mmCIF file of C-alpha atoms (C1' of nucleotides) in Angstrom:
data_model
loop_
_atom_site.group_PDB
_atom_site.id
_atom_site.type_symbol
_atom_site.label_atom_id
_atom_site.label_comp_id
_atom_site.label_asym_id
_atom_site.label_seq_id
_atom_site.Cartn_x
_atom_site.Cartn_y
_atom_site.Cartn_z
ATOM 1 C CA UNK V 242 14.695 -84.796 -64.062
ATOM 2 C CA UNK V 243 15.784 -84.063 -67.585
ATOM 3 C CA UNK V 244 17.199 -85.395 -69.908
ATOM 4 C CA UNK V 245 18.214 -85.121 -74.304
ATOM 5 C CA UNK V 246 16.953 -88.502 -74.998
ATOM 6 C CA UNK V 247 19.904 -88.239 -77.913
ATOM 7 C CA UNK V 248 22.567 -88.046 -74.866
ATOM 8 C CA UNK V 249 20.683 -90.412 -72.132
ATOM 9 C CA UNK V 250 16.966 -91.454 -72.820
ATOM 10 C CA UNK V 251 14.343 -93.430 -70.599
ATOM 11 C CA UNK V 252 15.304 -96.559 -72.850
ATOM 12 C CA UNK V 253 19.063 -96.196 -71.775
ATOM 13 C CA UNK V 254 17.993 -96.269 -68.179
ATOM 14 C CA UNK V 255 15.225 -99.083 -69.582
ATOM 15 C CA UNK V 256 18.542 -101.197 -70.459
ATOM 16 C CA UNK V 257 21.131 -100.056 -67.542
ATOM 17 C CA UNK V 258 18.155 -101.012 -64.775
ATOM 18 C CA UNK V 259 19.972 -97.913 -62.754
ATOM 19 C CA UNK V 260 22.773 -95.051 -63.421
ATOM 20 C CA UNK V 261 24.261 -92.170 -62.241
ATOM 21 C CA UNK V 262 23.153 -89.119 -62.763
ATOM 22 C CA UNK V 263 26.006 -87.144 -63.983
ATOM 23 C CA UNK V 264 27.022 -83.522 -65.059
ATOM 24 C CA UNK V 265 25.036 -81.768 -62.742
ATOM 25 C CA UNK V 266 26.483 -77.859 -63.524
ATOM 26 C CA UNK V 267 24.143 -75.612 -61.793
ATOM 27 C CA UNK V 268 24.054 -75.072 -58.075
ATOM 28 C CA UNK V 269 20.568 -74.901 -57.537
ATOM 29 C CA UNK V 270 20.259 -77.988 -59.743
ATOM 30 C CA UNK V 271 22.553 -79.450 -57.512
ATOM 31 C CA UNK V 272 21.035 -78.340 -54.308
ATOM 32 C CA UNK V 273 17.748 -80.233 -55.169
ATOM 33 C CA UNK V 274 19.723 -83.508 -55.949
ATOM 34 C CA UNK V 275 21.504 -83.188 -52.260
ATOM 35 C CA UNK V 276 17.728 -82.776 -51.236
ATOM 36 C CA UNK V 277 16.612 -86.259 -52.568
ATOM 37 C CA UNK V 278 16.012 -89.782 -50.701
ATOM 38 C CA UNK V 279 16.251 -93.157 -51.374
ATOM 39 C CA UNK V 280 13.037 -93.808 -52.595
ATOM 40 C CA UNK V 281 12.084 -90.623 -53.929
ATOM 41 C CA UNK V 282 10.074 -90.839 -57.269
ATOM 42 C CA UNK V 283 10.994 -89.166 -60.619
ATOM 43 C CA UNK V 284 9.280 -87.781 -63.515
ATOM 44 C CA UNK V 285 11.917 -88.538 -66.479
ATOM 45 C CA UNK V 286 11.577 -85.440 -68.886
ATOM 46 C CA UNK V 287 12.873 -85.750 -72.326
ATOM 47 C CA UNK V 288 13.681 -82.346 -73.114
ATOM 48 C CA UNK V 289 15.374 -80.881 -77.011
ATOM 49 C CA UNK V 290 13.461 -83.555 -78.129
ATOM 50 C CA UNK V 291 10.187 -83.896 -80.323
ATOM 51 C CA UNK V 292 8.340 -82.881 -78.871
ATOM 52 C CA UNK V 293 9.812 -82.554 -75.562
ATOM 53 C CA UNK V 294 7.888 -84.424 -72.506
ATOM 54 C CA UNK V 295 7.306 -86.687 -69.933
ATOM 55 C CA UNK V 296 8.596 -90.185 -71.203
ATOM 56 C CA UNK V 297 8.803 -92.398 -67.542
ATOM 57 C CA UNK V 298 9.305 -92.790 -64.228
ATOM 58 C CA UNK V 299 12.548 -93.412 -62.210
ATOM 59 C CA UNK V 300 13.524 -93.710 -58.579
ATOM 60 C CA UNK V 301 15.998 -92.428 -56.493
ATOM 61 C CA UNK V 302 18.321 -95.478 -55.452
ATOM 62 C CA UNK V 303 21.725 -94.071 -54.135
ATOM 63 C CA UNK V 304 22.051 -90.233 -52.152
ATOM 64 C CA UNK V 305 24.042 -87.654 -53.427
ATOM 65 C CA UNK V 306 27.718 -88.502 -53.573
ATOM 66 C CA UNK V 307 30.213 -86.284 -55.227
ATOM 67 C CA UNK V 308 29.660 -86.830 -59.521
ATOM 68 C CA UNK V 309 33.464 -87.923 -60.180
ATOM 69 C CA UNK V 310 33.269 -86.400 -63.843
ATOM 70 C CA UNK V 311 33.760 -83.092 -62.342
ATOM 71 C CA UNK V 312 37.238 -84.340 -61.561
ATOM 72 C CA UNK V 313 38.130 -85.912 -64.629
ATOM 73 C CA UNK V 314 40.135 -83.910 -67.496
ATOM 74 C CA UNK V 315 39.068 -85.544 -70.622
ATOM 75 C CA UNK V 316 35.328 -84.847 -69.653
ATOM 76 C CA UNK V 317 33.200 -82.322 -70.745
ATOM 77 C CA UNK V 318 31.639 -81.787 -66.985
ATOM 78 C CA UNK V 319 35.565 -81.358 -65.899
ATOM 79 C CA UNK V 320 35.531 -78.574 -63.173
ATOM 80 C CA UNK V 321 38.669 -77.282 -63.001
ATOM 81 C CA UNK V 322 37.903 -74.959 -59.952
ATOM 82 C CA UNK V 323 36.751 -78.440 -57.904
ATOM 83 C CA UNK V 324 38.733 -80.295 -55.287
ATOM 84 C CA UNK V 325 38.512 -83.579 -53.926
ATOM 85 C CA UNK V 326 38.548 -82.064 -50.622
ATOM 86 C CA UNK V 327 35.703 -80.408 -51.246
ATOM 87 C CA UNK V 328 33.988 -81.532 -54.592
ATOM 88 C CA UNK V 329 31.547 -78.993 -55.490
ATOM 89 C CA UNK V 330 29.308 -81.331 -57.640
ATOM 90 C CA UNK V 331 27.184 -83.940 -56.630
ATOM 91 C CA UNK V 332 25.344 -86.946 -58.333
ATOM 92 C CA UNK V 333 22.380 -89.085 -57.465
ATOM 93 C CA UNK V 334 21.929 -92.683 -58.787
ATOM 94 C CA UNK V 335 18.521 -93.794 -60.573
ATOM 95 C CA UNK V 336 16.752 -96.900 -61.397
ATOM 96 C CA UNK V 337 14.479 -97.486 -63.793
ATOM 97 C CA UNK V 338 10.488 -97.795 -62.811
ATOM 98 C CA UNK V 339 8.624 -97.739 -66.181
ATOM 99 C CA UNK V 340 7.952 -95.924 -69.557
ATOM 100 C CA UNK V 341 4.726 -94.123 -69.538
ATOM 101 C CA UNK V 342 2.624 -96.032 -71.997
ATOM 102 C CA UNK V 343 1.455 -92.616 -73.542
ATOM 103 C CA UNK V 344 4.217 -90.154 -73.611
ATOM 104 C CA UNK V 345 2.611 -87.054 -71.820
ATOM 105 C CA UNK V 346 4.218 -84.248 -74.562
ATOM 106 C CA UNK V 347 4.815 -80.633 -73.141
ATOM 107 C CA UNK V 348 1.923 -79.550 -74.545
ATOM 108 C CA UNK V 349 -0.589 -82.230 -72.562
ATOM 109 C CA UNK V 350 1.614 -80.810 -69.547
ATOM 110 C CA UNK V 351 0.011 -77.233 -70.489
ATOM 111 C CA UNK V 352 -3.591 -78.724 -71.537
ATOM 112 C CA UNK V 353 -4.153 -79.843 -68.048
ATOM 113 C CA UNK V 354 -5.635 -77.084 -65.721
ATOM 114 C CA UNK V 355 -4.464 -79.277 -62.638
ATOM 115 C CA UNK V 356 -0.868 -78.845 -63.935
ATOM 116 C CA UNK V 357 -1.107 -75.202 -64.035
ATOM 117 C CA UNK V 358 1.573 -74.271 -61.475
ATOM 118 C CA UNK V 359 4.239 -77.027 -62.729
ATOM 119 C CA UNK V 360 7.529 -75.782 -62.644
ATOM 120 C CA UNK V 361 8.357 -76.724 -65.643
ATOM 121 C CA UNK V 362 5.518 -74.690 -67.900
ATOM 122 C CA UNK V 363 7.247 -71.754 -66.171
ATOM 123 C CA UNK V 364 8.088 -68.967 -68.719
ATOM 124 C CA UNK V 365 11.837 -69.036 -68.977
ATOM 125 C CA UNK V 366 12.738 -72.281 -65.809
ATOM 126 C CA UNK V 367 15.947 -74.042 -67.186
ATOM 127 C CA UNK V 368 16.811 -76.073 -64.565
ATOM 128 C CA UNK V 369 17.431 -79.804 -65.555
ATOM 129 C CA UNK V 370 16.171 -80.950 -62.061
ATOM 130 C CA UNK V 371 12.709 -79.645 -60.379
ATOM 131 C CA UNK V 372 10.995 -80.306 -57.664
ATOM 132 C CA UNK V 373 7.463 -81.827 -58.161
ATOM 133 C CA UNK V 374 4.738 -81.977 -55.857
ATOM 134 C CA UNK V 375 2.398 -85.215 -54.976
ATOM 135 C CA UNK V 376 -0.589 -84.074 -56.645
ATOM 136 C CA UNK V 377 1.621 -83.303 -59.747
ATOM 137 C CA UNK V 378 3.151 -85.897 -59.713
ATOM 138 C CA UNK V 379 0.358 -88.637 -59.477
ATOM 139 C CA UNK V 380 -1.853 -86.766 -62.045
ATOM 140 C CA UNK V 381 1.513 -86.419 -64.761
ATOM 141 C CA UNK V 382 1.433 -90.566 -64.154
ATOM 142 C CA UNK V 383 -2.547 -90.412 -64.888
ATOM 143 C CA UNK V 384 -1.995 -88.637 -67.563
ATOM 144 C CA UNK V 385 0.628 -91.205 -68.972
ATOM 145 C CA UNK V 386 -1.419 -94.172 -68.109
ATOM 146 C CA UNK V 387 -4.455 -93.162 -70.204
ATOM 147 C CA UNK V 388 -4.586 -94.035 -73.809
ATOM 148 C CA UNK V 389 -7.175 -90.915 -73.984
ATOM 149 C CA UNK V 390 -6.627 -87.397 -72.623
ATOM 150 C CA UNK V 391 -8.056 -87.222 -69.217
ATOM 151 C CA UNK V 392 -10.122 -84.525 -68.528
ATOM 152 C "C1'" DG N 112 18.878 -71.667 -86.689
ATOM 153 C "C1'" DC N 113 16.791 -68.204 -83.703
ATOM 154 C "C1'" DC N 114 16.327 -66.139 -79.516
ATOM 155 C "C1'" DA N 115 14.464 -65.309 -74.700
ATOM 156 C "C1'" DA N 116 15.684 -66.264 -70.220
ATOM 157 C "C1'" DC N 117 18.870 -66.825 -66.970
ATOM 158 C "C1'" DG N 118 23.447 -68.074 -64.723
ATOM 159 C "C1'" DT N 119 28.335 -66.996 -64.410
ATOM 160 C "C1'" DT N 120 32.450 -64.352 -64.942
ATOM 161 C "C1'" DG N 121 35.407 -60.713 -64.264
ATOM 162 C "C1'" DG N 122 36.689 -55.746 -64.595
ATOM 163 C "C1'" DC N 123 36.065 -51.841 -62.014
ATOM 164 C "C1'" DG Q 35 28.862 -54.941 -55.000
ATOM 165 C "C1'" DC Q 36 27.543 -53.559 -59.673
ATOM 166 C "C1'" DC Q 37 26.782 -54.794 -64.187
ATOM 167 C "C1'" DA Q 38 28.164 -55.728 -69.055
ATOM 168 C "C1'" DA Q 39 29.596 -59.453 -71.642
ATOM 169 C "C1'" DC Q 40 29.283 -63.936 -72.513
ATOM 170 C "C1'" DG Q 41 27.720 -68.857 -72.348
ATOM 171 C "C1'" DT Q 42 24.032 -72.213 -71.885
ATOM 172 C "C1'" DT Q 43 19.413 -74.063 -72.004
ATOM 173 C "C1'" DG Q 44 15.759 -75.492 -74.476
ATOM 174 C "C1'" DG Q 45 11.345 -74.446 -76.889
ATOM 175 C "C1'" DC Q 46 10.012 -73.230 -81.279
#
DNA sequence: GCCAACGTTGGC
DNA sequence: GCCAACGTTGGC
């Protein structure tokens, strides 16, 4: 899941213990979030920062329920075209698991041969929320754990 | 600040 | 349904 650390960084969720994830604008995006359980573990990506990475872990604490920002006038993730009836966007909520120890930078993502098919080190992926597999997943978090690259 | 990639919008 | 124009994302 991504994140500008300037907007909403690991540390925020360090200090709220659990949020919403809000603003949500992109229906695949949005499609992966109605996809998630309670339980379900997440890499916390710090993206438009420097340099952009993997900065913690989170965990999916609340299913998808419609994100009430889309309904709201005054904020930026207002969706005009939305109805209550039918709300088009959807939010998860998040707790907060840990901060990686070492912060596993974009560029340790594309070091690591196991990482090679990542989603995210995909020529030209935008989306803000990704699926990522077991194996992935557990060797982004050895990754972070190490105070040496792992090889 | 630049720009490639990609999604959305809207005229036709 | 096509596609040009436009907006956004996000690395660099």
């Amino acid at each position: 899941m991504k994140s500008e650390p300037d907007v909403y960084s690991i540390e925020d969720l360090r200090k709220a213990g659990s949020d919403h994830w809000e603003g949500i604008r992109n229906y695949q995006a949005r499609n992966f979030l109605r996809e998630m359980a309670v339980g379900d573990m997440a890499l916390f990506y710090h993206s438009n920062a420097k340099p952009p990475g993997v900065a913690g872990v989170a965990r999916i604490c609340r299913l998808a329920y419609p994100d009430h920002t889309q309904f709201d006038t005054k904020s930026k993730y207002f969706d005009a075209k939305s109805s209550p009836d039918d709300p088009r966007w959807s939010m998860v909520d998040v707790e907060f698991v840990e901060v990686l120890p070492n912060y596993v930078s974009l560029q340790d993502l594309r070091d690591d041969a196991e990482l090679e098919d990542l989603q995210v080190l995909r020529k030209g992926q935008r989306l803000s929320i990704q699926p990522v597999s077991r194996a992935h997943f557990n060797r982004v978090l050895k990754l972070g754990k190490s105070k040496t690259p792992v090889r």
